[in-house]
XYZ file of C-alpha atoms in Angstrom:
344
model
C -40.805 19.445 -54.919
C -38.732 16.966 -56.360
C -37.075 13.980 -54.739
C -33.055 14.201 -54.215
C -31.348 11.191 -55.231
C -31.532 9.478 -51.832
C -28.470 7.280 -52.531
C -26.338 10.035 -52.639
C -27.742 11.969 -49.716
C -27.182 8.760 -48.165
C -23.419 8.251 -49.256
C -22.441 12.062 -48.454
C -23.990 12.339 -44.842
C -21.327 8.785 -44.526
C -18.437 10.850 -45.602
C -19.405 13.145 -43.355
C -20.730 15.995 -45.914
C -23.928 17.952 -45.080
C -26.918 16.291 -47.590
C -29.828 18.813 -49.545
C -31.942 17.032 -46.121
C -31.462 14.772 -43.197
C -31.917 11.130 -44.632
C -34.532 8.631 -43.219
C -35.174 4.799 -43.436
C -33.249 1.649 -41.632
C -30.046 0.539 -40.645
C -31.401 -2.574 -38.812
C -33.547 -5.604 -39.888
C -37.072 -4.444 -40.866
C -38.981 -7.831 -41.668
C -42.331 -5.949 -41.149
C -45.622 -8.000 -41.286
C -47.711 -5.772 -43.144
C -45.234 -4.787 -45.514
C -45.316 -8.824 -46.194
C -48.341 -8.474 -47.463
C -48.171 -5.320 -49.226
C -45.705 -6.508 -51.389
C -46.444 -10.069 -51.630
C -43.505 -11.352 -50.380
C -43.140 -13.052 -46.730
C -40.813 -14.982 -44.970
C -39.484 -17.651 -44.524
C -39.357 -17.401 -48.206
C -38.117 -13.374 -48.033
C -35.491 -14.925 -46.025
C -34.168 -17.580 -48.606
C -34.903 -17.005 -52.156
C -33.453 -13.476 -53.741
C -36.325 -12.296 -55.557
C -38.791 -12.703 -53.095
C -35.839 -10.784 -50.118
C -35.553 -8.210 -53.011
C -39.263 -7.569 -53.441
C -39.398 -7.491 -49.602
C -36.146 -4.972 -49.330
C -38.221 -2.958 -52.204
C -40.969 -2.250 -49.980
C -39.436 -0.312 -47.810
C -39.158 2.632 -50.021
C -42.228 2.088 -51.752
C -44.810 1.360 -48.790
C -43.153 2.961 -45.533
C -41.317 5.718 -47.770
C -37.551 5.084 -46.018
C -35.216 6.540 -48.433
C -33.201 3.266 -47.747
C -33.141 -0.783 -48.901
C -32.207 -2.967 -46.268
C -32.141 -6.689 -46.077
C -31.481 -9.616 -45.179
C -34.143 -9.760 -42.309
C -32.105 -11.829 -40.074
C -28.852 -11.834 -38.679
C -27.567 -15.308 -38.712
C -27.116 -15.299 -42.782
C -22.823 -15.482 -41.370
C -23.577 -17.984 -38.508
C -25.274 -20.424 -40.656
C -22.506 -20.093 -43.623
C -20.069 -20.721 -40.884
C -21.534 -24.139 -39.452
C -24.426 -23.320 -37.303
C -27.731 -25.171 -37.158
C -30.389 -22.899 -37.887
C -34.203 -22.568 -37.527
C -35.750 -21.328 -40.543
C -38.314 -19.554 -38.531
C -41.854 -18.297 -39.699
C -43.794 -15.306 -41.282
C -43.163 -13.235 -37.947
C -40.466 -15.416 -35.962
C -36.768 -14.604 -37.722
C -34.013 -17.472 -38.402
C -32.535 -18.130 -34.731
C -29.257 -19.882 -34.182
C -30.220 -23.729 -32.445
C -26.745 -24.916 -32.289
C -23.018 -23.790 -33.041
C -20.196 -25.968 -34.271
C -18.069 -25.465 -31.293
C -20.632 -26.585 -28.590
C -19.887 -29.994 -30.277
C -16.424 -29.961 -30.697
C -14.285 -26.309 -28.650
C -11.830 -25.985 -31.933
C -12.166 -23.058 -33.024
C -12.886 -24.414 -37.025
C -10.776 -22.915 -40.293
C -12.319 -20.357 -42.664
C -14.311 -22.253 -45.349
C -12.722 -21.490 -48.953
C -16.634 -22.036 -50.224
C -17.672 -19.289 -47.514
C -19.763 -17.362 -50.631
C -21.537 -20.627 -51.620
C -22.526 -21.484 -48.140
C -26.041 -21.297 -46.796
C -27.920 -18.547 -47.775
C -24.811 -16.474 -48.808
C -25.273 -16.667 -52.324
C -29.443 -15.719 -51.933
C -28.370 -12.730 -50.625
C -25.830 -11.910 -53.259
C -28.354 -12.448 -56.000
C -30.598 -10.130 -53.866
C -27.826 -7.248 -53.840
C -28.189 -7.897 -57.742
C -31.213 -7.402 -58.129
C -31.954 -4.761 -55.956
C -29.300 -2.386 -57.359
C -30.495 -2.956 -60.964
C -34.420 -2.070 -59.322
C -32.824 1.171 -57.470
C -29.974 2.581 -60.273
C -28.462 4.752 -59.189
C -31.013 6.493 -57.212
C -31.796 4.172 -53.960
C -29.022 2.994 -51.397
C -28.542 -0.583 -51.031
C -27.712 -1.442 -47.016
C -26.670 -4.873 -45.730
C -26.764 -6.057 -42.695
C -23.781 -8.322 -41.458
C -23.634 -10.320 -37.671
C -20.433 -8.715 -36.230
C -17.256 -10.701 -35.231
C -18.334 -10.844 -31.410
C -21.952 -11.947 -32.344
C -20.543 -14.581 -34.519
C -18.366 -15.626 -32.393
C -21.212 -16.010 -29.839
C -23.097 -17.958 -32.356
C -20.093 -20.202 -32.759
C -19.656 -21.460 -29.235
C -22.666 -20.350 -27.401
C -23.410 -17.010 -25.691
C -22.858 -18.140 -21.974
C -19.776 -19.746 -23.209
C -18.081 -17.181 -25.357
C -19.210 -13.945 -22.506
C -17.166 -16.645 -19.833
C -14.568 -17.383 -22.058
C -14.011 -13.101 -22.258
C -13.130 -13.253 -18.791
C -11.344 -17.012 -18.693
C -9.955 -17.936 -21.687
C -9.134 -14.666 -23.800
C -6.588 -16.462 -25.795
C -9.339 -18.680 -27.313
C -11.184 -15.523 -27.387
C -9.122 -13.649 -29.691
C -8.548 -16.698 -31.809
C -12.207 -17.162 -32.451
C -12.974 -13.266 -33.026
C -9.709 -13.521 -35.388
C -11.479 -16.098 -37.174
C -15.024 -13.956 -37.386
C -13.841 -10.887 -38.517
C -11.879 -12.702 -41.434
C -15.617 -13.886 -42.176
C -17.285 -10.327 -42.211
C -14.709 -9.298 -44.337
C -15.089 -12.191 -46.783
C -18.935 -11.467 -46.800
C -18.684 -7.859 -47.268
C -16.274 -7.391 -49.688
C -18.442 -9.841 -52.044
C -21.576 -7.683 -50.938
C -19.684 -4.207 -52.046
C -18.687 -6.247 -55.155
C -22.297 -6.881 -56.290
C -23.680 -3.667 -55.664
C -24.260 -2.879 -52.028
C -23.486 1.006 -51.203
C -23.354 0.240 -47.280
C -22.364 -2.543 -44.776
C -23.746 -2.490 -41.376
C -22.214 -4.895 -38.841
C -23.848 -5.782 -35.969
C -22.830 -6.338 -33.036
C -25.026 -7.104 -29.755
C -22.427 -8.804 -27.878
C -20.330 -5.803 -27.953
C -22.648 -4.334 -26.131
C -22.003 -2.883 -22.021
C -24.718 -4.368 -20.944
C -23.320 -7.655 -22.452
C -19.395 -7.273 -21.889
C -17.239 -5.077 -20.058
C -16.112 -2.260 -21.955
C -12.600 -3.634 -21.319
C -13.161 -6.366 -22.631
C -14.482 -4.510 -25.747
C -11.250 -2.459 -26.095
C -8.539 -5.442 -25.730
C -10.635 -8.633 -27.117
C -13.327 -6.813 -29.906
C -12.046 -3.040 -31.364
C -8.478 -3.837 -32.566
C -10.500 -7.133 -34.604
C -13.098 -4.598 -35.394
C -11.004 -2.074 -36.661
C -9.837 -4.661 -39.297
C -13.075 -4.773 -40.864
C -13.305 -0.772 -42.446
C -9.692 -0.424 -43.690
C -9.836 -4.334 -45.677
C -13.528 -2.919 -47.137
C -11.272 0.655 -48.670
C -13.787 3.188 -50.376
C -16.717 0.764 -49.070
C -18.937 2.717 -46.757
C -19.659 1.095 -43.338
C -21.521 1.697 -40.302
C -21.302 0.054 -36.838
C -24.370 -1.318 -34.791
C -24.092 -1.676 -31.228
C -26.936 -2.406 -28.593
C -27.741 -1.292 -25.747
C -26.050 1.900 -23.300
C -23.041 2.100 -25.517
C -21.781 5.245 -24.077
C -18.991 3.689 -22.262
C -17.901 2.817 -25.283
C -18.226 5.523 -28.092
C -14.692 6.783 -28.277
C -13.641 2.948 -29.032
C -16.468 2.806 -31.418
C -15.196 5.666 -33.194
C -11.675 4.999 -33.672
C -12.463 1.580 -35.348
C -13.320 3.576 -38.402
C -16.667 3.209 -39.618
C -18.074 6.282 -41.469
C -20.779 5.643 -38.962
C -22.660 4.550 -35.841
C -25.924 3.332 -35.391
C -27.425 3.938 -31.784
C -30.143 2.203 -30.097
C -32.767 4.170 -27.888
C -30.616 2.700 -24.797
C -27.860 5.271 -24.985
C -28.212 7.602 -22.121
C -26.534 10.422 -23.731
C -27.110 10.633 -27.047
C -25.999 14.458 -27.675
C -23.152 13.672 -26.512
C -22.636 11.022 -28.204
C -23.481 12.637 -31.480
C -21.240 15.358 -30.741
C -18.117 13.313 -29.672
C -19.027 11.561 -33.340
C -18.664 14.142 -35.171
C -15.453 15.625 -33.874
C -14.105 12.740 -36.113
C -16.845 13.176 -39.025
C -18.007 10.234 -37.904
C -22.379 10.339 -38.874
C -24.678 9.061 -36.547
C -27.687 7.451 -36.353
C -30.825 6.584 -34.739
C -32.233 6.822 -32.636
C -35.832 6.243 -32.184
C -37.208 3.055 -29.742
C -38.420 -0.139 -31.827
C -39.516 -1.968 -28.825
C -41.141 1.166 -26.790
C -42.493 3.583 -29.793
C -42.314 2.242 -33.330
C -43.972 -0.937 -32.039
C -46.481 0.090 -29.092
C -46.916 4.266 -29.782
C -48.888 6.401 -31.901
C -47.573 7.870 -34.851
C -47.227 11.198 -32.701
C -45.146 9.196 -30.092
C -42.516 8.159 -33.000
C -42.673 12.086 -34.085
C -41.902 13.310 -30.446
C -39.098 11.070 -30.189
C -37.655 11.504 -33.719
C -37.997 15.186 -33.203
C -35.641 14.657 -29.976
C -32.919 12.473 -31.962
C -32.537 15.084 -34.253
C -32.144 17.815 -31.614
C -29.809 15.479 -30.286
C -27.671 15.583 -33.695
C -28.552 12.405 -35.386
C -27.587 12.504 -39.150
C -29.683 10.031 -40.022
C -33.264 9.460 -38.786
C -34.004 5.862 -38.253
C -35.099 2.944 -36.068
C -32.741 2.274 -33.084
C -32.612 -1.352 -33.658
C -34.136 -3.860 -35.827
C -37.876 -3.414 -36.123
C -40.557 -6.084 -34.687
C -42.730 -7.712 -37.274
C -45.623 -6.305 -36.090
C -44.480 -2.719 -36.223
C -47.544 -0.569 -37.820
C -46.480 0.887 -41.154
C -47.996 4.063 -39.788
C -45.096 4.472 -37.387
C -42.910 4.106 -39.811
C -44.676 6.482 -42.005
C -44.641 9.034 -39.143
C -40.398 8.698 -39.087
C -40.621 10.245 -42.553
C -43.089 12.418 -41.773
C -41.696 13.875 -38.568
C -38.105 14.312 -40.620
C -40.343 16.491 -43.621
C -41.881 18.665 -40.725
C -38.101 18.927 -38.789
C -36.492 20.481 -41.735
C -39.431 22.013 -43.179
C -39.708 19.915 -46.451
C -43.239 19.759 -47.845
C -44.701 17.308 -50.039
């Protein structure tokens, strides 16, 4: 049987069109160890220099089979452009955020003009390059952007910006102004060079890390900005955690889609209240629980459940651990080919 042209089944399930087959790969960081050193390309180098983040992005498709290209492989490529000290991490320990401009001085800072040439900004431009002349036209290129809340966080310190929600919401909405005019910046270049898909993440806009009013009045009208500046640019929003609280608010920021982790309690429901607005879905099978600790009939079980459930897209429900087996990834694919009946 031959292929479909995965970047395309990809870009119609986001317009909310019914693809030749359910899609599989990753939405979410996948900086998996043995695909490191399948490919010959690890971090911290994966993380920093383009070829070596391409080759690593590459692998994806050609070791674990995910009909998807995702990279970078941390989320603090924004954070760091924007000011923040950063640990370079190791092989199997991602970039982490040390210390953010405003925890020396509580400005909230101006938008660098030189944004693009900041940090590792331009390492991942020069991967989205490279990559899309590697794929064609035949492989979707996904990248993965800290959302406004989470850079915001990064900015001025968790504890401070989840108190600041509840005692200073003017600074609040300054600072989240300030973030999404960031993501935007960073996207729209990403688009530019060839990226298909933006996914912003967004942990902090989580329930379990705000309160979902806090969500709807600080977050989703910033949000919202960040689909209608990026036009025909497909997007897809990532939030952690039991996000059913918040799914209708989700939805009318106006992403093409929404990227569940394993923590929503309902996700029918969820799927279903998505797609009253064509809005895809996807997800949502446990990184910490079964991609990392199962069996590769564990990961089937539970894929086989998400797409009862109505996911359009099988995939990880957040981003993977390092030392996720490539067999459980393997067994996504696999469960997907024996869901819809596809043989190979």
């Amino acid at each position: 049987m031959e292929k479909p042209n995965f970047r395309t089944e990809i870009l119609r399930t986001l317009e909310g069109k019914t693809p030749t087959q359910i899609p599989v790969g990753t939405f979410t960081t996948a900086p998996v160890l043995e695909l490191m050193d399948l490919c010959g390309a690890a971090r911290p180098e994966a993380d920093s220099q383009p070829e070596k983040m391409a080759m690593l992005a590459f692998s994806q498709y050609v070791n674990a089979s995910f009909e998807t290209l995702r990279y970078p492989f941390d989320m603090v490529v924004l954070a760091e452009a924007m000011g923040c000290t950063i640990n370079s991490g190791t092989k199997a320990r991602p970039p982490a955020v040390l210390k953010g401009p405003m925890e020396i001085s509580p400005a909230v800072p101006e938008l660098p003009e030189d944004l693009l040439e900041r940090g590792r900004i331009p390492a991942v431009l020069k991967a989205t390059e490279i990559l899309r002349e590697k794929a064609g036209s035949k492989l979707p290129l996904i990248v993965g952007i800290e959302g406004p809340a989470d850079l915001a966080a990064c900015l001025c310190g968790t504890t401070r910006f989840l108190k600041w929600t509840i005692k200073r919401p003017h600074i609040v909405t300054r600072l989240i102004d300030l973030c999404t005019d960031a993501c935007i910046v960073y996207a729209r270049e990403c688009l530019k060079r060839g990226a298909d898909v933006v996914v912003i993440a967004d942990a902090i806009s989580s329930p379990d890390m705000i309160s979902p009013d806090a969500f709807r009045t600080l977050i989703k009208p910033r949000m919202g900005r960040i689909p209608k500046a990026l036009g025909s640019g497909k997007t897809v929003l990532h939030i952690c955690g039991a996000a059913d609280s918040i799914i209708p608010e989700m939805i009318e920021c106006g992403f093409d889609g929404l990227s569940l982790e394993e923590g929503i309690k309902d996700l029918k429901t969820a799927a279903e209240t998505a797609h009253e607005s064509g809005v895809a879905v996807i997800g949502s099978v446990s990184t910490s629980r079964t991609l990392l600790r199962g069996s590769p009939e564990d990961v089937k079980k539970e894929a086989f459940r998400c797409l009862r459930n109505g996911v359009d897209i099988l995939a990880p429900g957040c981003g993977l651990a390092p030392e996720t087996p490539l067999r459980n990834l393997k067994a996504l694919v696999e469960a997907r080919n024996e869901f819809c009946g596809i043989k190979r």
